Tab-separated table of C-alpha atoms and ligand atoms in Angstrom:
chain	number	residue	atom	x	y	z
P	1	UNK	CA	-17.080	27.857	-11.914
P	2	UNK	CA	-19.348	25.449	-13.726
P	3	UNK	CA	-20.153	22.096	-12.117
P	4	UNK	CA	-20.076	20.538	-15.573
P	5	UNK	CA	-16.520	21.335	-16.641
P	6	UNK	CA	-14.324	18.276	-15.991
P	7	UNK	CA	-11.165	20.333	-16.517
P	8	UNK	CA	-11.721	22.074	-13.216
P	9	UNK	CA	-9.972	20.781	-10.111
P	10	UNK	CA	-11.921	17.671	-9.064
P	11	UNK	CA	-13.111	19.317	-5.846
P	12	UNK	CA	-15.706	20.929	-8.126
P	13	UNK	CA	-16.866	17.782	-9.867
P	14	UNK	CA	-17.281	14.204	-8.639
P	15	UNK	CA	-18.886	14.060	-5.187
P	16	UNK	CA	-16.650	11.219	-3.934
P	17	UNK	CA	-13.332	12.490	-5.299
P	18	UNK	CA	-10.627	13.587	-2.855
P	19	UNK	CA	-10.846	17.264	-2.056
P	20	UNK	CA	-8.426	19.462	-3.977
P	21	UNK	CA	-8.503	23.218	-3.551
P	22	UNK	CA	-7.732	24.906	-6.921
P	23	UNK	CA	-4.044	25.881	-7.012
P	24	UNK	CA	-2.985	26.427	-10.625
P	25	UNK	CA	-5.396	27.770	-13.207
P	26	UNK	CA	-4.884	28.046	-16.947
P	27	UNK	CA	-7.350	30.212	-18.839
P	28	UNK	CA	-7.621	30.345	-22.622
P	29	UNK	CA	-3.979	29.434	-23.259
P	30	UNK	CA	-3.072	29.415	-26.946
P	31	UNK	CA	0.282	29.049	-28.648
P	32	UNK	CA	1.314	29.156	-32.307
P	33	UNK	CA	4.666	28.567	-33.946
P	34	UNK	CA	4.329	30.568	-37.178
P	35	UNK	CA	1.124	29.329	-38.790
P	36	UNK	CA	1.041	26.149	-36.721
P	37	UNK	CA	-1.368	26.130	-33.771
P	38	UNK	CA	0.381	24.046	-31.095
P	39	UNK	CA	-2.210	24.841	-28.386
P	40	UNK	CA	-5.745	26.112	-28.753
P	41	UNK	CA	-7.691	27.698	-25.958
P	42	UNK	CA	-6.607	25.468	-23.077
P	43	UNK	CA	-8.638	25.815	-19.859
P	44	UNK	CA	-7.619	23.788	-16.845
P	45	UNK	CA	-7.539	24.007	-13.084
P	46	UNK	CA	-5.139	21.849	-11.048
P	47	UNK	CA	-5.891	21.267	-7.379
P	48	UNK	CA	-3.486	21.757	-4.481
P	49	UNK	CA	-1.663	18.482	-3.849
P	50	UNK	CA	-3.114	16.901	-6.974
P	51	UNK	CA	-1.055	14.734	-9.359
P	52	UNK	CA	-2.079	15.504	-12.921
P	53	UNK	CA	-0.726	13.851	-16.077
P	54	UNK	CA	-0.754	15.418	-19.526
P	55	UNK	CA	-1.140	12.375	-21.757
P	56	UNK	CA	-1.161	12.343	-25.528
P	57	UNK	CA	0.637	11.270	-28.686
P	58	UNK	CA	3.832	12.872	-29.900
P	59	UNK	CA	3.270	16.439	-31.087
P	60	UNK	CA	-0.058	16.970	-29.279
P	61	UNK	CA	1.322	19.983	-27.369
P	62	UNK	CA	1.831	18.569	-23.862
P	63	UNK	CA	5.482	19.636	-23.497
P	64	UNK	CA	4.687	23.087	-24.874
P	65	UNK	CA	1.955	23.465	-22.248
P	66	UNK	CA	4.316	22.368	-19.455
P	67	UNK	CA	6.980	24.809	-20.692
P	68	UNK	CA	4.425	27.626	-20.721
P	69	UNK	CA	3.543	26.853	-17.086
P	70	UNK	CA	7.284	26.968	-16.297
P	71	UNK	CA	7.777	30.242	-18.197
P	72	UNK	CA	10.280	28.549	-20.530
P	73	UNK	CA	7.943	29.276	-23.438
P	74	UNK	CA	5.480	32.135	-23.665
P	75	UNK	CA	1.859	31.773	-24.661
P	76	UNK	CA	0.358	33.992	-27.366
P	77	UNK	CA	-2.648	34.563	-25.195
P	78	UNK	CA	-4.171	33.407	-21.947
P	79	UNK	CA	-3.704	33.719	-18.215
P	80	UNK	CA	-1.956	31.526	-15.634
P	81	UNK	CA	-2.675	31.866	-11.938
P	82	UNK	CA	-0.699	30.024	-9.254
P	83	UNK	CA	-1.758	30.231	-5.593
P	84	UNK	CA	-3.952	33.201	-6.468
P	85	UNK	CA	-1.120	35.140	-8.136
P	86	UNK	CA	-1.072	36.026	-11.839
P	87	UNK	CA	2.187	34.527	-13.153
P	88	UNK	CA	1.283	34.730	-16.863
P	89	UNK	CA	4.270	36.824	-17.854
P	90	UNK	CA	6.748	36.210	-15.037
P	91	UNK	CA	10.214	34.898	-16.023
P	92	UNK	CA	11.042	31.340	-14.859
P	93	UNK	CA	13.237	32.546	-11.996
P	94	UNK	CA	10.298	34.367	-10.408
P	95	UNK	CA	7.950	31.363	-10.591
P	96	UNK	CA	7.586	28.818	-7.814
P	97	UNK	CA	8.326	25.375	-9.247
P	98	UNK	CA	10.921	22.625	-9.504
P	99	UNK	CA	11.352	20.751	-12.762
P	100	UNK	CA	12.707	17.350	-13.800
P	101	UNK	CA	13.560	16.546	-17.411
P	102	UNK	CA	13.837	13.239	-19.242
P	103	UNK	CA	17.619	13.596	-19.515
P	104	UNK	CA	18.373	13.952	-15.739
P	105	UNK	CA	20.272	17.227	-16.489
P	106	UNK	CA	22.711	16.882	-13.581
P	107	UNK	CA	25.991	18.810	-13.775
P	108	UNK	CA	28.571	16.106	-14.586
P	109	UNK	CA	31.477	18.027	-13.020
P	110	UNK	CA	29.732	18.594	-9.663
P	111	UNK	CA	29.369	16.024	-6.901
P	112	UNK	CA	25.887	14.684	-6.146
P	113	UNK	CA	25.806	16.818	-2.976
P	114	UNK	CA	26.711	19.967	-4.941
P	115	UNK	CA	24.101	19.114	-7.593
P	116	UNK	CA	21.416	18.858	-4.916
P	117	UNK	CA	22.663	22.011	-3.181
P	118	UNK	CA	22.653	23.986	-6.446
P	119	UNK	CA	19.209	25.535	-5.979
P	120	UNK	CA	19.882	26.248	-2.311
P	121	UNK	CA	22.898	28.533	-2.716
P	122	UNK	CA	22.279	32.276	-2.614
P	123	UNK	CA	19.368	31.660	-0.261
P	124	UNK	CA	21.173	33.193	2.675
P	125	UNK	CA	21.372	29.870	4.538
P	126	UNK	CA	24.408	28.905	6.602
P	127	UNK	CA	26.709	26.193	5.170
P	128	UNK	CA	25.663	23.794	7.871
P	129	UNK	CA	21.945	24.373	7.227
P	130	UNK	CA	22.488	23.751	3.496
P	131	UNK	CA	24.513	20.593	4.227
P	132	UNK	CA	21.779	19.305	6.540
P	133	UNK	CA	19.105	19.955	3.911
P	134	UNK	CA	21.205	18.170	1.265
P	135	UNK	CA	21.588	15.169	3.543
P	136	UNK	CA	17.850	15.144	4.184
P	137	UNK	CA	17.179	15.210	0.426
P	138	UNK	CA	19.702	12.445	-0.305
P	139	UNK	CA	17.922	10.310	2.286
P	140	UNK	CA	14.608	11.155	0.604
P	141	UNK	CA	16.114	9.888	-2.667
P	142	UNK	CA	17.117	6.658	-0.902
P	143	UNK	CA	20.788	7.450	-1.638
P	144	UNK	CA	22.120	8.840	1.669
P	145	UNK	CA	25.748	7.851	0.951
P	146	UNK	CA	26.017	9.199	-2.586
P	147	UNK	CA	26.943	12.830	-1.766
P	148	UNK	CA	30.623	12.543	-2.668
P	149	UNK	CA	30.044	10.673	-5.921
P	150	UNK	CA	29.738	12.228	-9.394
P	151	UNK	CA	26.680	11.701	-11.656
P	152	UNK	CA	28.634	9.386	-13.969
P	153	UNK	CA	29.060	6.967	-11.047
P	154	UNK	CA	25.278	6.508	-10.622
P	155	UNK	CA	22.805	4.480	-12.696
P	156	UNK	CA	20.149	6.248	-14.776
P	157	UNK	CA	17.488	5.566	-12.157
P	158	UNK	CA	19.711	6.855	-9.341
P	159	UNK	CA	20.506	10.009	-11.307
P	160	UNK	CA	16.808	10.621	-11.863
P	161	UNK	CA	16.126	10.203	-8.116
P	162	UNK	CA	18.772	12.877	-7.499
P	163	UNK	CA	17.253	15.141	-10.182
P	164	UNK	CA	13.896	14.710	-8.432
P	165	UNK	CA	15.105	15.724	-4.962
P	166	UNK	CA	17.131	18.579	-6.479
P	167	UNK	CA	13.856	19.872	-7.965
P	168	UNK	CA	12.254	19.591	-4.523
P	169	UNK	CA	15.188	21.184	-2.636
P	170	UNK	CA	13.559	24.597	-2.208
P	171	UNK	CA	10.146	23.057	-1.338
P	172	UNK	CA	8.460	24.560	-4.425
P	173	UNK	CA	4.687	24.857	-4.656
P	174	UNK	CA	4.647	23.036	-7.973
P	175	UNK	CA	6.609	20.065	-9.318
P	176	UNK	CA	6.850	19.734	-13.112
P	177	UNK	CA	7.960	16.413	-14.588
P	178	UNK	CA	8.731	16.243	-18.310
P	179	UNK	CA	8.741	12.545	-19.307
P	180	UNK	CA	10.980	11.760	-16.303
P	181	UNK	CA	10.891	7.990	-16.799
P	182	UNK	CA	11.276	7.577	-20.550
P	183	UNK	CA	15.069	7.201	-20.523
P	184	UNK	CA	14.975	4.336	-18.006
P	185	UNK	CA	14.693	0.590	-18.572
P	186	UNK	CA	11.301	-1.068	-18.029
P	187	UNK	CA	11.983	-2.436	-14.530
P	188	UNK	CA	13.476	0.795	-13.216
P	189	UNK	CA	10.586	2.755	-14.735
P	190	UNK	CA	8.024	0.724	-12.805
P	191	UNK	CA	10.028	1.035	-9.563
P	192	UNK	CA	10.562	4.780	-9.897
P	193	UNK	CA	6.987	5.561	-10.843
P	194	UNK	CA	5.721	4.187	-7.559
P	195	UNK	CA	8.529	5.942	-5.634
P	196	UNK	CA	7.661	9.289	-7.281
P	197	UNK	CA	3.981	8.836	-6.497
P	198	UNK	CA	4.676	7.940	-2.851
P	199	UNK	CA	7.014	10.897	-2.439
P	200	UNK	CA	4.511	13.251	-4.062
P	201	UNK	CA	1.758	12.051	-1.730
P	202	UNK	CA	4.019	12.255	1.333
P	203	UNK	CA	5.039	15.844	0.505
P	204	UNK	CA	1.625	16.831	-0.864
P	205	UNK	CA	3.261	18.824	-3.652
P	206	UNK	CA	1.041	19.754	-6.607
P	207	UNK	CA	2.506	17.879	-9.573
P	208	UNK	CA	2.108	17.924	-13.338
P	209	UNK	CA	3.750	15.182	-15.352
P	210	UNK	CA	3.989	14.976	-19.137
P	211	UNK	CA	3.935	11.473	-20.563
P	212	UNK	CA	2.943	9.601	-23.690
P	213	UNK	CA	2.855	6.337	-21.707
P	214	UNK	CA	-0.729	5.448	-20.794
P	215	UNK	CA	0.314	2.943	-18.144
P	216	UNK	CA	2.323	5.622	-16.345
P	217	UNK	CA	-0.626	7.993	-16.436
P	218	UNK	CA	-3.132	5.346	-15.308
P	219	UNK	CA	-1.006	4.186	-12.365
P	220	UNK	CA	0.286	7.546	-11.120
P	221	UNK	CA	-2.278	10.275	-11.733
P	222	UNK	CA	-5.202	11.540	-9.695
P	223	UNK	CA	-6.430	13.007	-12.956
P	224	UNK	CA	-5.431	12.517	-16.570
P	225	UNK	CA	-5.659	15.303	-19.144
P	226	UNK	CA	-5.791	13.620	-22.554
P	227	UNK	CA	-4.541	15.929	-25.299
P	228	UNK	CA	-4.637	15.662	-29.069
P	229	UNK	CA	-3.770	18.206	-31.765
P	230	UNK	CA	-3.313	21.039	-29.266
P	231	UNK	CA	-6.642	20.654	-27.469
P	232	UNK	CA	-7.845	18.819	-24.364
P	233	UNK	CA	-9.900	15.820	-25.468
P	234	UNK	CA	-10.899	14.673	-21.979
P	235	UNK	CA	-10.069	15.252	-18.299
P	236	UNK	CA	-10.889	12.640	-15.701
P	237	UNK	CA	-9.726	10.083	-13.182
P	238	UNK	CA	-7.850	7.089	-14.647
P	239	UNK	CA	-11.013	4.985	-14.192
P	240	UNK	CA	-13.169	7.562	-16.022
P	241	UNK	CA	-10.743	7.829	-18.895
P	242	UNK	CA	-10.501	4.065	-19.298
P	243	UNK	CA	-14.110	3.074	-18.675
P	244	UNK	CA	-15.900	6.125	-20.053
P	245	UNK	CA	-13.776	7.490	-22.873
P	246	UNK	CA	-15.405	10.652	-24.164
P	247	UNK	CA	-14.328	10.280	-27.773
P	248	UNK	CA	-13.139	7.635	-30.235
P	249	UNK	CA	-9.633	9.092	-29.932
P	250	UNK	CA	-9.538	8.585	-26.143
P	251	UNK	CA	-11.066	5.100	-26.445
P	252	UNK	CA	-8.336	4.010	-28.838
P	253	UNK	CA	-5.400	5.908	-27.307
P	254	UNK	CA	-5.889	4.660	-23.748
P	255	UNK	CA	-5.973	0.862	-23.516
P	256	UNK	CA	-6.215	-1.863	-26.122
P	257	UNK	CA	-9.426	-1.927	-28.122
P	258	UNK	CA	-11.103	-3.715	-31.060
P	259	UNK	CA	-12.748	-1.278	-33.453
P	260	UNK	CA	-15.539	-2.802	-35.527
P	261	UNK	CA	-17.610	-1.268	-38.277
P	262	UNK	CA	-21.366	-1.615	-37.922
P	263	UNK	CA	-24.688	0.106	-38.300
P	264	UNK	CA	-27.185	1.549	-35.839
P	265	UNK	CA	-30.580	-0.129	-35.534
P	266	UNK	CA	-31.864	2.665	-33.262
P	267	UNK	CA	-32.771	2.529	-29.540
P	268	UNK	CA	-29.282	1.456	-28.423
P	269	UNK	CA	-29.188	-1.568	-30.725
P	270	UNK	CA	-26.495	-2.160	-33.320
P	271	UNK	CA	-25.478	-4.686	-35.926
P	272	UNK	CA	-21.962	-5.773	-36.802
P	273	UNK	CA	-21.878	-8.260	-39.680
P	274	UNK	CA	-24.892	-10.472	-38.936
P	275	UNK	CA	-24.668	-10.078	-35.172
P	276	UNK	CA	-27.130	-7.792	-33.426
P	277	UNK	CA	-26.519	-6.545	-29.927
P	278	UNK	CA	-27.508	-3.994	-27.337
P	279	UNK	CA	-25.293	-1.342	-25.846
P	280	UNK	CA	-26.080	0.237	-22.483
P	281	UNK	CA	-23.341	2.865	-22.267
P	282	UNK	CA	-24.430	6.443	-22.729
P	283	UNK	CA	-24.368	6.968	-26.484
P	284	UNK	CA	-25.559	10.013	-28.343
P	285	UNK	CA	-28.789	9.201	-30.064
P	286	UNK	CA	-27.650	7.537	-33.263
P	287	UNK	CA	-30.552	7.077	-35.679
P	288	UNK	CA	-31.184	3.742	-37.363
P	289	UNK	CA	-29.209	3.250	-40.547
P	290	UNK	CA	-26.234	5.397	-39.463
P	291	UNK	CA	-22.772	3.815	-39.841
P	292	UNK	CA	-21.065	3.344	-36.458
P	293	UNK	CA	-17.784	2.197	-34.969
P	294	UNK	CA	-18.099	-0.246	-32.096
P	295	UNK	CA	-15.299	-0.262	-29.494
P	296	UNK	CA	-14.763	-3.466	-27.542
P	297	UNK	CA	-11.909	-3.924	-25.108
P	298	UNK	CA	-10.359	-7.416	-24.855
P	299	UNK	CA	-11.743	-7.817	-21.320
P	300	UNK	CA	-15.309	-6.971	-22.421
P	301	UNK	CA	-15.782	-10.540	-23.693
P	302	UNK	CA	-17.093	-12.931	-21.049
P	303	UNK	CA	-16.844	-16.683	-21.349
P	304	UNK	CA	-18.384	-17.761	-18.011
P	305	UNK	CA	-22.103	-17.675	-17.076
P	306	UNK	CA	-22.676	-15.981	-20.402
P	307	UNK	CA	-26.468	-16.321	-20.625
P	308	UNK	CA	-27.008	-14.904	-17.118
P	309	UNK	CA	-24.767	-11.913	-17.719
P	310	UNK	CA	-25.898	-10.683	-21.105
P	311	UNK	CA	-28.273	-11.161	-24.018
P	312	UNK	CA	-25.394	-10.277	-26.368
P	313	UNK	CA	-23.946	-13.683	-26.957
P	314	UNK	CA	-22.661	-15.683	-29.846
P	315	UNK	CA	-20.448	-18.630	-30.681
P	316	UNK	CA	-16.794	-17.991	-31.455
P	317	UNK	CA	-13.873	-19.935	-32.849
P	318	UNK	CA	-10.342	-19.478	-31.488
P	319	UNK	CA	-7.907	-18.653	-34.298
P	320	UNK	CA	-4.781	-17.752	-32.340
P	321	UNK	CA	-3.588	-17.753	-28.716
P	322	UNK	CA	-0.922	-15.279	-27.681
P	323	UNK	CA	0.471	-16.368	-24.305
P	324	UNK	CA	1.476	-13.439	-22.074
P	325	UNK	CA	1.906	-15.171	-18.711
P	326	UNK	CA	-0.934	-14.356	-16.312
P	327	UNK	CA	-3.317	-13.927	-19.225
P	328	UNK	CA	-3.458	-14.547	-22.968
P	329	UNK	CA	-4.827	-12.708	-25.955
P	330	UNK	CA	-7.154	-14.875	-28.032
P	331	UNK	CA	-7.835	-13.893	-31.612
P	332	UNK	CA	-11.373	-15.139	-32.239
P	333	UNK	CA	-13.945	-15.022	-34.987
P	334	UNK	CA	-17.483	-14.451	-33.747
P	335	UNK	CA	-20.324	-16.136	-35.608
P	336	UNK	CA	-21.791	-13.682	-38.086
P	337	UNK	CA	-18.738	-11.411	-37.830
P	338	UNK	CA	-16.292	-13.490	-39.869
P	339	UNK	CA	-14.950	-10.421	-41.677
P	340	UNK	CA	-13.766	-8.754	-38.477
P	341	UNK	CA	-11.747	-10.999	-36.126
P	342	UNK	CA	-11.388	-9.627	-32.597
P	343	UNK	CA	-8.926	-9.979	-29.731
P	344	UNK	CA	-10.253	-11.081	-26.340
P	345	UNK	CA	-8.218	-11.516	-23.174
P	346	UNK	CA	-8.468	-14.532	-20.887
P	347	UNK	CA	-6.760	-15.394	-17.609
P	348	UNK	CA	-4.364	-18.314	-17.535
P	349	UNK	CA	-6.632	-20.139	-15.076
P	350	UNK	CA	-9.762	-19.829	-17.209
P	351	UNK	CA	-7.878	-20.804	-20.350
P	352	UNK	CA	-6.791	-24.009	-18.577
P	353	UNK	CA	-10.236	-24.628	-17.092
P	354	UNK	CA	-11.918	-24.355	-20.512
P	355	UNK	CA	-9.082	-26.287	-22.176
P	356	UNK	CA	-8.998	-23.938	-25.115
P	357	UNK	CA	-6.668	-24.481	-28.043
P	358	UNK	CA	-6.591	-23.080	-31.564
P	359	UNK	CA	-9.742	-24.322	-33.306
P	360	UNK	CA	-11.806	-24.596	-30.067
P	361	UNK	CA	-15.349	-23.200	-30.063
P	362	UNK	CA	-16.869	-21.332	-27.142
P	363	UNK	CA	-19.784	-19.066	-26.351
P	364	UNK	CA	-18.871	-15.436	-25.750
P	365	UNK	CA	-20.955	-12.634	-24.278
P	366	UNK	CA	-20.370	-8.937	-24.885
P	367	UNK	CA	-21.108	-6.838	-21.825
P	368	UNK	CA	-23.682	-4.205	-22.871
P	369	UNK	CA	-22.527	-1.839	-20.130
P	370	UNK	CA	-18.992	-1.818	-21.544
P	371	UNK	CA	-19.508	-1.552	-25.296
P	372	UNK	CA	-18.821	1.946	-26.653
P	373	UNK	CA	-20.366	3.053	-29.904
P	374	UNK	CA	-19.538	6.207	-31.852
P	375	UNK	CA	-20.735	7.529	-35.161
P	376	UNK	CA	-18.439	6.404	-37.963
P	377	UNK	CA	-17.435	9.828	-39.251
P	378	UNK	CA	-15.443	8.457	-42.213
P	379	UNK	CA	-18.361	6.321	-43.411
P	380	UNK	CA	-20.770	9.206	-42.790
P	381	UNK	CA	-18.591	11.432	-44.968
P	382	UNK	CA	-18.447	8.765	-47.657
P	383	UNK	CA	-22.216	8.392	-47.500
P	384	UNK	CA	-22.635	12.192	-47.595
P	385	UNK	CA	-20.204	12.517	-50.506
W	1	ATP	P1	6.567	14.893	-27.765
W	1	ATP	O1	6.077	13.838	-26.842
W	1	ATP	O2	7.017	14.336	-29.074
W	1	ATP	O3	7.525	15.839	-27.155
W	1	ATP	P2	4.506	16.868	-27.361
W	1	ATP	O4	3.090	16.498	-27.243
W	1	ATP	O5	5.220	17.182	-26.111
W	1	ATP	O6	5.275	15.745	-28.170
W	1	ATP	P3	5.269	19.480	-28.186
W	1	ATP	O7	6.738	19.302	-27.976
W	1	ATP	O8	4.532	20.291	-27.204
W	1	ATP	O9	4.576	18.080	-28.368
W	1	ATP	O10	5.044	20.098	-29.641
W	1	ATP	C1	3.753	20.382	-30.152
W	1	ATP	C2	3.911	20.801	-31.591
W	1	ATP	O11	4.553	22.083	-31.639
W	1	ATP	C3	4.779	19.847	-32.413
W	1	ATP	O12	4.191	19.712	-33.693
W	1	ATP	C4	6.105	20.540	-32.498
W	1	ATP	O13	6.768	20.232	-33.701
W	1	ATP	C5	5.711	22.016	-32.450
W	1	ATP	N1	6.767	22.816	-31.809
W	1	ATP	C6	7.165	22.725	-30.527
W	1	ATP	N2	8.141	23.627	-30.271
W	1	ATP	C7	8.346	24.309	-31.429
W	1	ATP	C8	9.226	25.362	-31.813
W	1	ATP	N3	10.057	25.939	-30.937
W	1	ATP	N4	9.156	25.801	-33.084
W	1	ATP	C9	8.292	25.263	-33.968
W	1	ATP	N5	7.435	24.257	-33.665
W	1	ATP	C10	7.453	23.777	-32.417
């Protein structure tokens, strides 16, 4: 295994990451529907006990990949190994996983206890052993008294907690979650995501969750696999993905970002409008004169101790303040960049301290260690054409 490949279980990569022994390995997985390539040459290793999220926009192939791991869809080529065993072509029933879908998928005509017991029947256990296990699982779901109820008598969040423990009933080696929170309201989603994460950590079950919600992925995952158009764009910890996006797609898909058109001046210096600044993030060598796109997150603008923190500073005028409670989004025009207004975030306390209102002027600094710059492929093509 290469030390360089970030799609390996993290035990092989960052020195300070928690240790995960490789458990599930996908090698060269490809899938086409007719002429459409849904997945291209996917290589990934998931560690034992790791929580991995497949994150990407609609249609990027994440559900197809999860279904291939479950054996509910078959790959055109590639190999899947789980706990050292080749499961590439095994039917779902012979694979070792529990799965939770977006739609709860409980049997409406069975009681909650019978729903939970469903995967336990035909396992040669006595009735009393099954009943005890069901009770244990209901307690794990935080719903110990719900056994006699029917699914229709529970809220969406409660039903999903039951679906989760039903998937865990047989203590599978792998837990697969297909957008399990998307049908729930915002408050319940936040509550359940931390419950799922705590349960997963308590049980130590290797988990893969599909989501298109970046906040879910950032808060729950040990590692995020960002997918786009059937390929893996980047694998990394939530911090890596957010702070060191490997491509313009990742930088704009995960987190809010201002994208500005500029030009390279060479040696890590760039110009946007009339403003020149330095960027200290690792950028490919971009020769002077090349069109670039500059990515600035709202929190990359500093308004305090500006001169000490960066040479990249300029005056700005506040054009709009969007109040969001603990912080606000300020639409500002930076001097020399009048054509491209940007959005900067500011805490409620600082906003009050500086007394900013629409029309106020302030000095902003752009942190050179945060600015991301990529070649502007569209402009390059236009120039080439
Ligand atoms: P979403 O979040 O919308 O479910 P996704 O990333 O999970 O998106 P997939 O469901 O994996 O995407 O689908 C990937 C692509 O493959 C889509 O363009 C989809 O239309 C196509 N696709 C998936 N299943 C089939 C199928 N059975 N037949 C034809 N095309 C399919």
